Structure formats: C-alpha cells, structure tokens
Amino acid sequence: MAAAMAANGTFASPSADATSYVQAFNYDANGLLYRLLDGASFWNVATSLFLLAVVYDQVKYIMNKGKIAGPAFKFPFTGPFLESMNPKMSEYMAKWASGPLSCVSVFHKFVVIASTRDMARKAFNSPRFLKPCVVDAAYKILGEKNWVFLDGKDHVDYRKGLNNLFTRRALECYLPRMEEVYDDYYTRFLEKSKEANFMPVPWMHEFRELMCAVSCRTFVGYYISDSAMKKIADDYYLITAALELVNFPVIIPYTKAWYGKKCADMVLEEFTKCAAKSKIRMAAGGEIVCIMDAWIKEMLQSAKYLEKVESGASVDPSEKPNQVIREFSNFEIAQTVFTFLFASQDATSSAATWLFQIMADRPEVLDKVRDENIAARNGDRNVPLSMNLLESLPYTRAVVKETLRYRPPVIMVPYMAKKEFPISESYTIPKGAMVIPTLYPALHDPEAYPNPDSFEPDRWISGNADKQVKNWLVFGTGSHVCLGQHYAVYNLMAMLGIASMYLDWKHKPTPQSEDIKVFATIFPEDDCHLVFTKKT
C-alpha cells in the first residue's frame, strides 16, 4: 500500500489529477494507433468511408442476386442508371432471354424480372407477397391516398365499388361520346394531311391526343372544356416521363418528376371541377353520359337507400343497389378518375398507333375490317355505335386482339415484395425488392401462338388463340387485373371500325418503322409516318 502511495505521490485519483490524466493517456509515438491518427485527414477518412460503402453495396447486391441471372457485379451505387434512361427493346429482350428470373440494381432498388409466363403469373397471383408498385415520385404525383396504392381487403372493397362502371350496360352509355370524338378527330386528320400537302408525317402525337380526348369525354363527359382537354393531351407525356421505372427518386425543380407533378395537379384541378358539376346534374336527375356520372349516380342511390334503412322504413330488396358505396369528395372522385386516365392513356395511344400502321401495311386486312363494319350496319355508315353492333364484329375484334398480342402496349408491370417471397424452389426474392412480371414473352410464346412474330388475326377465329388464357397477359391477371379491359377492346374496335369506313391512309415505312421505342408503353421508333385521305 505504501509502495503504491509512493508511486502515485498523492491520495488523489488519476481522474482528478489533470497532469496524471495526460500522462495516463499519452500515446506512444511508435504505436500503430498513433501513426494512423497522426496521418489521418478528411480525405483519408472520406475515401475509407466511400470504399466501405462500395463494398457494402456490392456485397448486398451479390447476396440479393443469389444464383439468378444478372450482372456479376453492380456499378457502384447507380447501377445501369444511365443506360436505363434510354431503354432499348433489344436490351429488354436479352434480359428476358437470360433466364426465367434475372435481376438488376439501380440506386437503392433491387429489381427482379420474371420473364416466363409461369413466373409472371406467379407474381401477378401472389398478393400475399407482392403489391403493385410505382416509382417513388408516383405517390406525390398521383396522391399518397390514391386507391391504386391500397392493398389487400381495402383494395378489393374499393374496387368492388368501381366494377359497375365497366359493365356492358355502362359501356353502352359511353359510346355516343366516344363516337363524337372519333368523328371530330378524323376530320382533323384529313385537315392535317391536307396542310402537309398529303405527304406522310409522324402521327404518334396525334394518336396520343385522340386517345386522351376519347378518355376525357368517356370519363368526364362535357364537364371539361375543349381547351382544358387539349391542354391535358399536350402535356400528359410529362406525367408519363415522370413515372418511368428509372427516374430520380425525389422531386427536384425542373426535373421530369417536377414537370409531371405540375401536370398532374392541373389534371386533378380540372377533374375536381368536373365532379362538382356532375354531382349537381345527377342530383337533378340528369342522364348518365360518362363514367363520372355513373359513379356519382351510384353514390346518390346508395345514400338514398342507407337513409331509408336508417329511418326504419320498410325497404324492398329490389331497392338495394348492386354495390352500396359511400359518398366521395370531389377531389377523391377526381383522383380515381385520374387513375383511369393514367391506366388508359399511354396503353391505348400505343395500341392505336400500331393499329393504324399495321392496317396500312396490310391493306387486305383493312379491307376485311371495312367490309365487316359496313355489312354490320346494313350498308349505312351513319348507323350509330351500340354494344350489339360491336359484338357483331368478330373479325374486327380479332384484329384488335392480335394487335394487342403482336405489339402489347404494356410490356411489364412493377410490383414490390411486402416480405420475402419464395418465387421458386431455388430463389427467394428479398423483402423490399421490386418485382417485374413481363408480358411480352408470354404473348410471343410459339407453343401458344404459332409464328408469334407474324401478325395473323385469323388465329383468333379459326385457330385456338382464345383458349390460351394463361398466356393472354395483356391486361395482367389476378386481383389487380385491368378494370377496364373490355372497355379498352371495344374502344379500339370502335376506333378502327369508324376509321375504316370514312378514311383511307397510307404508311411510309422507314428503317425504324418496325423498331420498338419504349416510353412507358411501346411505339414505332419513327413515330409512324402516315397520310390520310377521305374514303369515297
């Protein structure tokens, strides 16, 4: 004890003696720790942290990848971001051919691609593991509370309230608006060709505007002005660009996402005004002329029924609506109708562009469509559209379905793994990964569709194409199958049938005419050069 006191020289503890503290923690100038810290600088530390982050990024990617096809290593942090900014159809096809499952990683997103029919169907039909997914900016553009982001029972219940908007009876109500738009725009097509001295010019943008006008008139009727509709048609591509799979994850001024958000806000503002007008007109007993009217009419009928039930009055079972729904605010209605536009605009624009190009390149097919449509009207081209008429056009239907198979507008649909998903015996998709079932390979499967790269509408009449239900993934499958799939087919049949009776058109092939441009959906690389003349 005395020796210890002598060595310390005091009863004070080292922690209370500043001199002793320095001595106790004095570094050995020859020690490793001293040399490391003495030579450290901001750039040394930053470089070390960067290298650690690169290693972590690679290790995480390799662990997520497992044994499925994909790059052996990931370009640090960004992955193939720059290449993805200008996607090529050939690159997609190479990825699909690399294996039933393949992967890529862009920024923080690990993406698994399900390429085969069976893998794609398993993804579509696994709501317990997957939910529909869009890019990060979509929540700000479409609205975080939008019904498309609902999952499970919430989604099923909401969807039930929308099913009646796309029944055969409902579609019959929308046909007059549809026909009015086609008559108007086909007159414009003739005028534009005349202004171009009947020289072929790119027509893809015109088809985008046409299909936007058809959608707006079908969804919100004449509650929206022509000028507002034109503005939406002109600017809607900004929304499409903002919602591409590969994009900046946050909205920064003057980026694609920023311009897309501004356009979306404009559309929602217009549709909100339309909802207010529709409510007034439907409450006054107006006739249903658009999807918005039909939905609001159901709200009013449900409210009347519930009020009667709550009052204790006797209610006949026949008075109960098919689906009792709550009243939605004008903005909620606008958001939902906006998702219909979001789902239809790019897909129908793509289908319309390919339909007109394919028909021009195959005049014998167009002649059959024309003859069928005139015959169904007993020679009177002025007979208005009706569901009975459309259902009496098997060849026109076959041409539309073959176009959707041959050039499917949507080639992939993004989902997100809610939890680990054992998609196969040998691979489990990690939680949080983006999962993309692809549609194109199933629709070009030679076992289901012989000569899949050939346009053959007769396969839907004399062949067995209609029986290939597992391969028919144009509109998806499962709980999130496209709500308006029948509307889409009948709409395209009406578009083509009317055009065939009143118009002739020629296509000027270019070296890029059959090349596929990917812009959310697919289009001819050269934007489809056409010239229109009046059918005599």
Coordinates of C-alpha atoms in Angstrom, one line a residue:
M1 CA 0.0 0.0 0.0
A2 CA 2.8 2.4 1.0
A3 CA 4.6 1.5 -2.2
A4 CA 1.6 2.3 -4.2
M5 CA 1.2 5.7 -2.4
A6 CA 4.8 6.4 -3.0
A7 CA 4.5 5.7 -6.7
N8 CA 1.4 7.8 -7.0
G9 CA 2.7 10.5 -4.8
T10 CA -0.8 11.6 -3.6
F11 CA -4.1 10.2 -2.5
A12 CA -5.9 12.0 -5.4
S13 CA -7.4 9.7 -8.0
P14 CA -5.9 9.9 -11.6
S15 CA -9.2 11.3 -12.9
A16 CA -9.0 14.2 -10.6
D17 CA -5.4 15.0 -11.5
A18 CA -5.0 16.7 -14.9
T19 CA -1.3 16.0 -15.0
S20 CA -1.7 12.4 -14.3
Y21 CA -4.6 12.2 -16.9
V22 CA -2.3 13.4 -19.7
Q23 CA 0.4 11.1 -18.6
A24 CA -2.0 8.1 -18.4
F25 CA -3.3 8.7 -21.9
N26 CA -0.1 9.8 -23.5
Y27 CA 0.4 8.0 -26.9
D28 CA 3.4 6.0 -27.7
A29 CA 4.9 7.8 -30.7
N30 CA 6.0 4.5 -32.0
G31 CA 2.5 2.8 -31.6
L32 CA 0.2 1.8 -34.6
L33 CA -2.8 3.8 -33.4
Y34 CA -0.8 7.0 -33.0
R35 CA 0.6 6.6 -36.5
L36 CA -2.8 6.1 -38.0
L37 CA -4.5 9.0 -36.3
D38 CA -1.5 11.3 -36.8
G39 CA -1.6 10.8 -40.6
A40 CA -5.4 11.0 -40.8
S41 CA -7.1 13.7 -42.8
F42 CA -10.6 14.5 -44.1
W43 CA -9.8 12.9 -47.5
N44 CA -8.3 9.8 -45.9
V45 CA -11.5 9.3 -43.8
A46 CA -13.8 10.1 -46.7
T47 CA -12.0 7.7 -49.1
S48 CA -12.2 5.0 -46.5
L49 CA -15.9 5.5 -45.9
F50 CA -16.5 5.6 -49.7
L51 CA -14.7 2.3 -50.2
L52 CA -16.6 0.7 -47.3
A53 CA -19.9 1.9 -48.9
V54 CA -18.9 0.5 -52.3
V55 CA -18.0 -2.9 -50.6
Y56 CA -21.3 -2.9 -48.7
D57 CA -23.3 -2.0 -51.9
Q58 CA -21.6 -4.9 -53.8
V59 CA -22.0 -7.4 -51.0
K60 CA -25.7 -6.6 -50.6
Y61 CA -26.3 -6.9 -54.4
I62 CA -24.4 -10.2 -54.6
M63 CA -26.4 -11.6 -51.6
N64 CA -29.7 -10.4 -53.1
K65 CA -28.8 -11.8 -56.5
G66 CA -28.1 -15.3 -55.4
K67 CA -27.9 -17.7 -58.4
I68 CA -30.4 -15.9 -60.8
A69 CA -29.2 -14.3 -64.0
G70 CA -27.8 -10.8 -63.9
P71 CA -24.6 -8.8 -63.8
A72 CA -21.9 -10.4 -61.6
F73 CA -21.2 -7.0 -60.1
K74 CA -23.1 -3.7 -59.7
F75 CA -21.7 -0.4 -60.9
P76 CA -21.2 1.4 -57.6
F77 CA -24.4 2.9 -56.2
T78 CA -26.2 3.9 -59.5
G79 CA -26.1 0.5 -61.3
P80 CA -27.1 0.8 -65.0
F81 CA -28.9 4.1 -64.4
L82 CA -27.6 5.9 -67.5
E83 CA -28.4 3.0 -69.8
S84 CA -31.9 2.8 -68.3
M85 CA -32.6 6.5 -69.1
N86 CA -32.9 5.4 -72.7
P87 CA -34.2 1.9 -72.6
K88 CA -33.8 -0.3 -75.7
M89 CA -36.3 -3.1 -76.6
S90 CA -33.3 -5.3 -77.7
E91 CA -31.8 -4.9 -74.2
Y92 CA -35.1 -5.9 -72.6
M93 CA -35.4 -9.0 -74.8
A94 CA -31.8 -10.0 -74.0
K95 CA -32.7 -9.7 -70.3
W96 CA -35.8 -11.8 -70.7
A97 CA -33.9 -14.5 -72.6
S98 CA -31.2 -14.7 -69.9
G99 CA -33.4 -16.8 -67.6
P100 CA -36.8 -17.2 -66.0
L101 CA -35.6 -14.9 -63.3
S102 CA -33.0 -12.2 -63.7
C103 CA -32.0 -9.1 -61.8
V104 CA -30.5 -5.6 -61.9
S105 CA -29.9 -3.0 -59.2
V106 CA -30.4 0.8 -59.8
F107 CA -29.6 3.1 -57.0
H108 CA -31.2 1.6 -53.9
K109 CA -33.7 -0.5 -55.8
F110 CA -33.0 -4.2 -56.3
V111 CA -35.1 -5.4 -59.2
V112 CA -36.1 -9.0 -60.0
I113 CA -37.5 -9.6 -63.5
A114 CA -40.0 -12.6 -64.0
S115 CA -39.7 -13.4 -67.7
T116 CA -41.5 -16.6 -68.4
R117 CA -45.3 -17.0 -68.5
D118 CA -45.4 -19.1 -65.3
M119 CA -43.1 -16.8 -63.3
A120 CA -45.0 -13.8 -64.5
R121 CA -48.3 -15.4 -63.5
K122 CA -47.0 -16.4 -60.1
A123 CA -46.0 -12.8 -59.4
F124 CA -49.4 -11.5 -60.6
N125 CA -51.2 -14.1 -58.4
S126 CA -49.3 -13.6 -55.2
P127 CA -51.0 -10.6 -53.4
R128 CA -49.9 -12.1 -50.1
F129 CA -46.3 -11.4 -51.0
L130 CA -46.5 -8.6 -53.6
K131 CA -48.3 -5.4 -54.1
P132 CA -48.4 -3.1 -57.1
C133 CA -45.5 -0.7 -57.1
V134 CA -44.7 2.5 -58.9
V135 CA -41.7 4.8 -58.8
D136 CA -41.1 6.8 -55.6
A137 CA -42.4 10.1 -57.2
A138 CA -45.7 8.5 -58.1
Y139 CA -47.0 8.9 -54.5
K140 CA -46.6 12.7 -54.9
I141 CA -47.9 12.8 -58.5
L142 CA -51.0 10.5 -58.1
G143 CA -51.5 11.3 -54.4
E144 CA -50.5 9.2 -51.4
K145 CA -54.1 8.3 -50.6
N146 CA -54.9 7.3 -54.1
W147 CA -56.8 4.0 -54.3
V148 CA -54.2 2.4 -56.5
F149 CA -51.9 2.3 -53.6
L150 CA -54.4 0.3 -51.4
D151 CA -53.6 -3.3 -50.7
G152 CA -55.4 -6.4 -49.6
K153 CA -59.0 -6.1 -48.4
D154 CA -59.0 -2.3 -48.7
H155 CA -58.2 -2.6 -52.4
V156 CA -60.7 -5.3 -53.0
D157 CA -63.5 -3.3 -51.3
Y158 CA -62.7 -0.1 -53.2
R159 CA -62.5 -2.0 -56.5
K160 CA -66.0 -3.5 -55.9
G161 CA -67.4 0.0 -55.9
L162 CA -65.9 0.6 -59.4
N163 CA -66.9 -2.6 -61.1
N164 CA -70.3 -1.4 -62.2
L165 CA -68.7 1.4 -64.2
F166 CA -67.4 -1.0 -66.8
T167 CA -70.3 -3.4 -67.3
R168 CA -71.9 -3.9 -70.7
R169 CA -74.8 -1.6 -69.7
A170 CA -72.4 1.1 -68.6
L171 CA -70.4 0.9 -71.7
E172 CA -73.5 1.4 -73.8
C173 CA -73.9 4.9 -72.1
Y174 CA -70.4 5.9 -73.1
L175 CA -70.5 5.0 -76.8
P176 CA -72.1 8.3 -78.1
R177 CA -69.3 10.4 -76.5
M178 CA -66.7 8.0 -78.0
E179 CA -68.2 8.2 -81.5
E180 CA -68.4 12.1 -81.3
V181 CA -64.7 12.3 -80.6
Y182 CA -63.7 9.9 -83.4
D183 CA -65.9 11.8 -85.9
D184 CA -64.3 15.1 -84.8
Y185 CA -60.7 13.9 -84.9
Y186 CA -60.9 12.0 -88.1
T187 CA -62.0 15.3 -89.7
R188 CA -58.9 16.9 -88.2
F189 CA -56.7 14.1 -89.5
L190 CA -57.9 14.9 -93.1
E191 CA -57.2 18.6 -92.5
K192 CA -53.7 17.9 -91.2
S193 CA -52.8 15.8 -94.1
K194 CA -54.1 18.5 -96.5
E195 CA -51.9 21.1 -94.7
A196 CA -49.0 18.7 -95.2
N197 CA -49.7 18.6 -98.9
F198 CA -50.6 14.9 -98.4
M199 CA -47.1 14.0 -97.6
P200 CA -46.6 11.4 -94.8
V201 CA -45.7 12.9 -91.4
P202 CA -45.2 11.4 -87.9
W203 CA -48.6 10.7 -86.4
M204 CA -47.9 9.3 -83.0
H205 CA -48.6 12.6 -81.2
E206 CA -51.9 12.9 -83.0
F207 CA -52.9 9.4 -81.7
R208 CA -52.0 10.4 -78.2
E209 CA -54.2 13.5 -78.4
L210 CA -57.0 11.5 -79.9
M211 CA -57.0 8.8 -77.2
C212 CA -56.7 11.4 -74.5
A213 CA -59.8 13.2 -75.9
V214 CA -61.7 9.9 -76.1
S215 CA -60.7 9.1 -72.5
C216 CA -61.7 12.5 -71.2
R217 CA -65.1 12.5 -72.9
T218 CA -65.7 8.9 -71.7
F219 CA -64.6 9.6 -68.2
V220 CA -65.9 13.2 -67.5
G221 CA -68.1 14.0 -70.5
Y222 CA -68.6 17.6 -71.5
Y223 CA -67.9 18.9 -68.0
I224 CA -64.4 19.6 -69.3
S225 CA -63.8 22.3 -71.9
D226 CA -62.1 21.6 -75.2
S227 CA -59.2 23.9 -74.3
A228 CA -58.6 22.0 -71.0
M229 CA -58.8 18.7 -72.7
K230 CA -56.3 19.9 -75.3
K231 CA -54.0 21.1 -72.6
I232 CA -54.1 17.7 -70.9
A233 CA -53.5 15.9 -74.2
D234 CA -50.5 18.2 -74.9
D235 CA -48.9 17.9 -71.5
Y236 CA -49.8 14.4 -70.4
Y237 CA -46.5 13.0 -71.7
L238 CA -44.9 14.9 -68.8
I239 CA -46.7 12.6 -66.4
T240 CA -45.6 9.6 -68.4
A241 CA -42.0 10.7 -68.4
A242 CA -42.1 11.4 -64.6
L243 CA -43.4 7.8 -63.9
E244 CA -40.8 5.9 -65.9
L245 CA -39.4 3.0 -64.0
V246 CA -36.0 4.6 -63.8
N247 CA -36.0 8.1 -62.6
F248 CA -34.8 10.4 -59.8
P249 CA -36.5 9.2 -56.6
V250 CA -37.3 12.7 -55.4
I251 CA -39.0 15.7 -57.0
I252 CA -36.4 18.4 -57.8
P253 CA -37.4 21.6 -59.6
Y254 CA -37.1 21.4 -63.4
T255 CA -36.7 17.6 -63.5
K256 CA -39.1 15.2 -65.2
A257 CA -40.8 14.4 -61.9
W258 CA -41.3 18.1 -61.2
Y259 CA -42.9 18.8 -64.6
G260 CA -45.0 15.7 -64.2
K261 CA -46.3 16.8 -60.8
K262 CA -47.3 20.2 -62.2
C263 CA -49.3 18.5 -65.0
A264 CA -50.9 16.1 -62.6
D265 CA -52.0 18.9 -60.4
M266 CA -53.6 20.6 -63.4
V267 CA -55.5 17.5 -64.3
L268 CA -56.7 16.9 -60.8
E269 CA -57.9 20.5 -60.6
E270 CA -59.9 20.1 -63.8
F271 CA -61.4 16.8 -62.8
T272 CA -62.4 18.2 -59.4
K273 CA -64.4 20.9 -61.1
C274 CA -66.0 18.2 -63.3
A275 CA -67.0 16.2 -60.2
A276 CA -68.8 19.2 -58.7
K277 CA -70.7 19.8 -61.9
S278 CA -71.6 16.1 -62.3
K279 CA -73.0 16.0 -58.7
I280 CA -75.3 18.9 -59.4
R281 CA -76.5 17.4 -62.6
M282 CA -77.0 13.9 -61.3
A283 CA -78.9 15.2 -58.2
A284 CA -81.2 17.0 -60.6
G285 CA -82.0 13.7 -62.3
G286 CA -79.7 14.0 -65.3
E287 CA -78.9 11.2 -67.7
I288 CA -75.7 9.3 -67.4
V289 CA -73.3 10.2 -70.2
C290 CA -69.9 9.4 -68.7
I291 CA -68.1 7.3 -66.1
M292 CA -68.1 10.1 -63.6
D293 CA -71.9 10.4 -63.9
A294 CA -72.4 6.7 -63.4
W295 CA -70.2 6.6 -60.2
I296 CA -71.9 9.6 -58.7
K297 CA -75.4 8.2 -59.5
E298 CA -74.4 5.1 -57.6
M299 CA -73.3 7.3 -54.6
L300 CA -76.7 9.1 -54.7
Q301 CA -78.6 5.8 -54.9
S302 CA -76.6 4.3 -52.1
A303 CA -77.1 7.4 -49.9
K304 CA -80.9 7.2 -50.5
Y305 CA -81.0 3.5 -49.7
L306 CA -79.0 3.9 -46.5
E307 CA -81.1 6.9 -45.3
K308 CA -84.2 4.8 -45.8
V309 CA -82.7 1.8 -43.9
E310 CA -81.6 4.1 -41.0
S311 CA -85.0 5.6 -40.7
G312 CA -86.5 2.2 -40.0
A313 CA -88.7 2.3 -43.1
S314 CA -89.6 -0.9 -44.9
V315 CA -87.1 -1.4 -47.8
D316 CA -87.9 -3.7 -50.7
P317 CA -84.8 -5.9 -51.6
S318 CA -85.0 -4.6 -55.2
E319 CA -84.2 -1.1 -53.9
K320 CA -80.8 -2.1 -52.7
P321 CA -78.0 -1.1 -55.1
N322 CA -75.8 -3.8 -56.5
Q323 CA -72.9 -2.2 -54.5
V324 CA -73.6 0.1 -51.6
I325 CA -70.9 2.7 -51.6
R326 CA -70.1 5.8 -49.5
E327 CA -70.2 9.4 -50.9
F328 CA -66.8 10.5 -52.1
S329 CA -65.5 14.1 -52.1
N330 CA -65.0 15.9 -55.4
F331 CA -61.2 15.5 -55.0
E332 CA -61.5 11.8 -54.3
I333 CA -63.6 11.3 -57.4
A334 CA -61.0 13.4 -59.4
Q335 CA -58.2 11.2 -58.1
T336 CA -59.9 8.0 -59.0
V337 CA -60.9 9.1 -62.5
F338 CA -57.3 10.4 -62.9
T339 CA -56.1 6.8 -62.3
F340 CA -58.4 5.7 -65.2
L341 CA -56.7 8.2 -67.4
F342 CA -53.3 7.1 -66.1
A343 CA -54.1 3.5 -66.9
S344 CA -55.5 4.1 -70.3
Q345 CA -53.8 7.0 -71.9
D346 CA -50.4 5.5 -72.8
A347 CA -51.7 2.0 -73.4
T348 CA -54.4 3.0 -75.8
S349 CA -52.2 5.5 -77.6
S350 CA -49.7 2.8 -78.2
A351 CA -52.3 0.4 -79.5
A352 CA -53.9 3.0 -81.7
T353 CA -50.5 3.9 -83.3
W354 CA -49.7 0.2 -84.1
L355 CA -53.2 -0.5 -85.3
F356 CA -53.1 2.3 -87.9
Q357 CA -49.6 1.3 -89.0
I358 CA -50.3 -2.4 -89.2
M359 CA -53.6 -1.8 -91.2
A360 CA -51.8 0.5 -93.7
D361 CA -49.1 -2.1 -94.2
R362 CA -51.7 -4.9 -94.7
P363 CA -54.5 -3.4 -96.9
E364 CA -56.1 -6.8 -97.3
V365 CA -56.8 -6.9 -93.6
L366 CA -58.1 -3.4 -93.5
D367 CA -60.5 -4.2 -96.4
K368 CA -61.9 -7.1 -94.4
V369 CA -62.4 -4.8 -91.4
R370 CA -64.1 -2.2 -93.6
D371 CA -66.4 -4.7 -95.3
E372 CA -67.4 -6.2 -91.9
N373 CA -68.3 -2.8 -90.4
I374 CA -70.3 -1.7 -93.4
A375 CA -72.2 -5.0 -93.5
A376 CA -73.0 -4.9 -89.8
R377 CA -74.7 -1.5 -90.5
N378 CA -76.6 -2.9 -93.5
G379 CA -74.6 -0.6 -95.8
D380 CA -75.5 2.6 -93.8
R381 CA -72.3 4.0 -92.4
N382 CA -74.3 6.5 -90.3
V383 CA -75.7 3.8 -88.0
P384 CA -74.6 4.8 -84.5
L385 CA -72.4 2.7 -82.3
S386 CA -74.0 0.2 -80.0
M387 CA -72.9 -2.8 -78.0
N388 CA -74.9 -5.1 -80.2
L389 CA -73.1 -3.7 -83.2
L390 CA -69.7 -4.1 -81.7
E391 CA -70.4 -7.6 -80.6
S392 CA -71.3 -8.5 -84.2
L393 CA -67.8 -7.7 -85.5
P394 CA -65.7 -10.9 -84.9
Y395 CA -63.0 -10.0 -87.5
T396 CA -62.5 -6.5 -86.1
R397 CA -62.2 -8.0 -82.7
A398 CA -59.7 -10.5 -83.9
V399 CA -57.6 -7.7 -85.5
V400 CA -57.6 -5.7 -82.2
K401 CA -56.7 -8.7 -80.1
E402 CA -53.9 -9.8 -82.5
T403 CA -52.5 -6.2 -82.4
L404 CA -52.5 -6.3 -78.6
R405 CA -50.7 -9.7 -78.7
Y406 CA -48.3 -8.8 -81.5
R407 CA -47.4 -5.3 -80.1
P408 CA -48.6 -5.4 -76.4
P409 CA -48.7 -1.8 -75.2
V410 CA -47.5 -2.7 -71.7
I411 CA -44.6 -5.0 -71.6
M412 CA -44.1 -5.2 -67.8
V413 CA -45.8 -4.3 -64.6
P414 CA -43.9 -3.3 -61.4
Y415 CA -44.7 -4.9 -58.0
M416 CA -42.9 -4.7 -54.6
A417 CA -42.2 -7.5 -52.2
K418 CA -44.0 -6.9 -49.0
K419 CA -42.0 -9.7 -47.4
E420 CA -39.6 -12.4 -48.5
F421 CA -41.2 -14.2 -51.5
P422 CA -40.1 -17.8 -52.3
I423 CA -40.9 -17.5 -56.0
S424 CA -39.2 -20.7 -56.9
E425 CA -37.6 -23.6 -55.1
S426 CA -34.1 -22.2 -55.5
Y427 CA -34.7 -18.4 -55.1
T428 CA -36.4 -16.2 -52.6
I429 CA -37.0 -12.5 -53.5
P430 CA -35.8 -10.3 -50.7
K431 CA -38.3 -8.0 -48.9
G432 CA -38.5 -4.5 -50.4
A433 CA -37.3 -5.7 -53.9
M434 CA -39.1 -4.5 -57.0
V435 CA -40.6 -7.5 -58.9
I436 CA -41.4 -7.0 -62.6
P437 CA -43.6 -9.7 -64.3
T438 CA -43.1 -9.3 -68.0
L439 CA -45.9 -9.7 -70.6
Y440 CA -44.2 -9.8 -74.0
P441 CA -42.6 -13.3 -73.8
A442 CA -45.9 -15.0 -72.9
L443 CA -47.6 -13.2 -75.8
H444 CA -44.8 -14.4 -78.2
D445 CA -44.7 -17.9 -77.0
P446 CA -44.6 -20.2 -80.1
E447 CA -46.3 -23.0 -78.2
A448 CA -49.4 -20.9 -77.5
Y449 CA -49.2 -18.7 -80.7
P450 CA -47.5 -20.4 -83.7
N451 CA -45.4 -18.0 -85.7
P452 CA -45.6 -15.5 -82.8
D453 CA -43.7 -12.7 -84.7
S454 CA -46.2 -12.8 -87.5
F455 CA -49.4 -10.7 -87.5
E456 CA -52.2 -13.3 -88.0
P457 CA -55.7 -12.2 -86.9
D458 CA -57.2 -15.4 -88.2
R459 CA -55.7 -17.2 -85.2
W460 CA -58.5 -15.7 -83.1
I461 CA -61.2 -17.0 -85.5
S462 CA -60.1 -20.4 -86.9
G463 CA -57.3 -21.0 -84.5
N464 CA -57.2 -21.6 -80.8
A465 CA -55.7 -18.3 -79.6
D466 CA -58.8 -17.5 -77.5
K467 CA -58.1 -20.7 -75.5
Q468 CA -54.6 -19.6 -74.5
V469 CA -55.9 -17.9 -71.4
K470 CA -52.7 -18.4 -69.4
N471 CA -50.6 -16.6 -72.0
W472 CA -53.1 -13.8 -72.5
L473 CA -51.5 -11.3 -70.1
V474 CA -52.2 -8.1 -72.0
F475 CA -54.3 -6.8 -69.1
G476 CA -52.5 -8.7 -66.3
T477 CA -54.2 -11.3 -64.2
G478 CA -55.1 -11.8 -60.5
S479 CA -56.6 -9.3 -58.1
H480 CA -55.2 -6.4 -59.9
V481 CA -56.3 -7.3 -63.4
C482 CA -57.1 -4.3 -65.5
L483 CA -60.6 -3.0 -64.5
G484 CA -61.3 -1.6 -68.0
Q485 CA -60.1 -4.4 -70.2
H486 CA -63.4 -4.8 -72.0
Y487 CA -63.8 -1.1 -72.4
A488 CA -60.3 -0.9 -74.0
V489 CA -61.0 -3.6 -76.6
Y490 CA -64.4 -2.2 -77.6
N491 CA -62.9 1.3 -77.7
L492 CA -60.2 0.1 -80.1
M493 CA -62.8 -1.8 -82.2
A494 CA -64.9 1.4 -82.5
M495 CA -61.9 3.5 -83.4
L496 CA -60.8 1.1 -86.2
G497 CA -64.2 0.4 -87.5
I498 CA -65.2 4.1 -87.9
A499 CA -61.8 4.9 -89.4
S500 CA -62.1 2.1 -91.9
M501 CA -65.4 3.4 -93.3
Y502 CA -64.5 7.0 -93.6
L503 CA -60.8 7.1 -94.2
D504 CA -58.0 5.8 -96.4
W505 CA -54.5 6.0 -95.1
K506 CA -51.0 5.2 -96.3
H507 CA -47.9 4.4 -94.3
K508 CA -44.4 5.4 -95.4
P509 CA -42.1 2.7 -94.0
T510 CA -38.7 3.8 -92.7
P511 CA -35.8 1.7 -91.5
Q512 CA -37.1 2.3 -88.0
S513 CA -40.8 1.6 -88.6
E514 CA -40.7 -1.9 -87.1
D515 CA -38.2 -1.0 -84.4
I516 CA -39.8 -0.6 -80.9
K517 CA -39.4 2.6 -78.9
V518 CA -40.1 2.1 -75.1
F519 CA -41.7 5.1 -73.5
A520 CA -43.7 3.6 -70.6
T521 CA -45.5 1.7 -73.4
I522 CA -44.2 0.8 -76.8
F523 CA -44.4 2.8 -80.1
P524 CA -42.8 2.6 -83.5
E525 CA -39.3 4.2 -83.3
D526 CA -40.1 6.6 -86.2
D527 CA -43.4 7.7 -84.7
C528 CA -45.5 6.2 -87.6
H529 CA -45.4 8.3 -90.8
L530 CA -49.0 8.4 -92.3
V531 CA -51.1 10.4 -94.7
F532 CA -54.9 10.3 -94.6
T533 CA -57.5 10.8 -97.4
K534 CA -61.2 10.7 -97.4
K535 CA -62.8 7.3 -98.2
T536 CA -65.1 7.7 -101.2

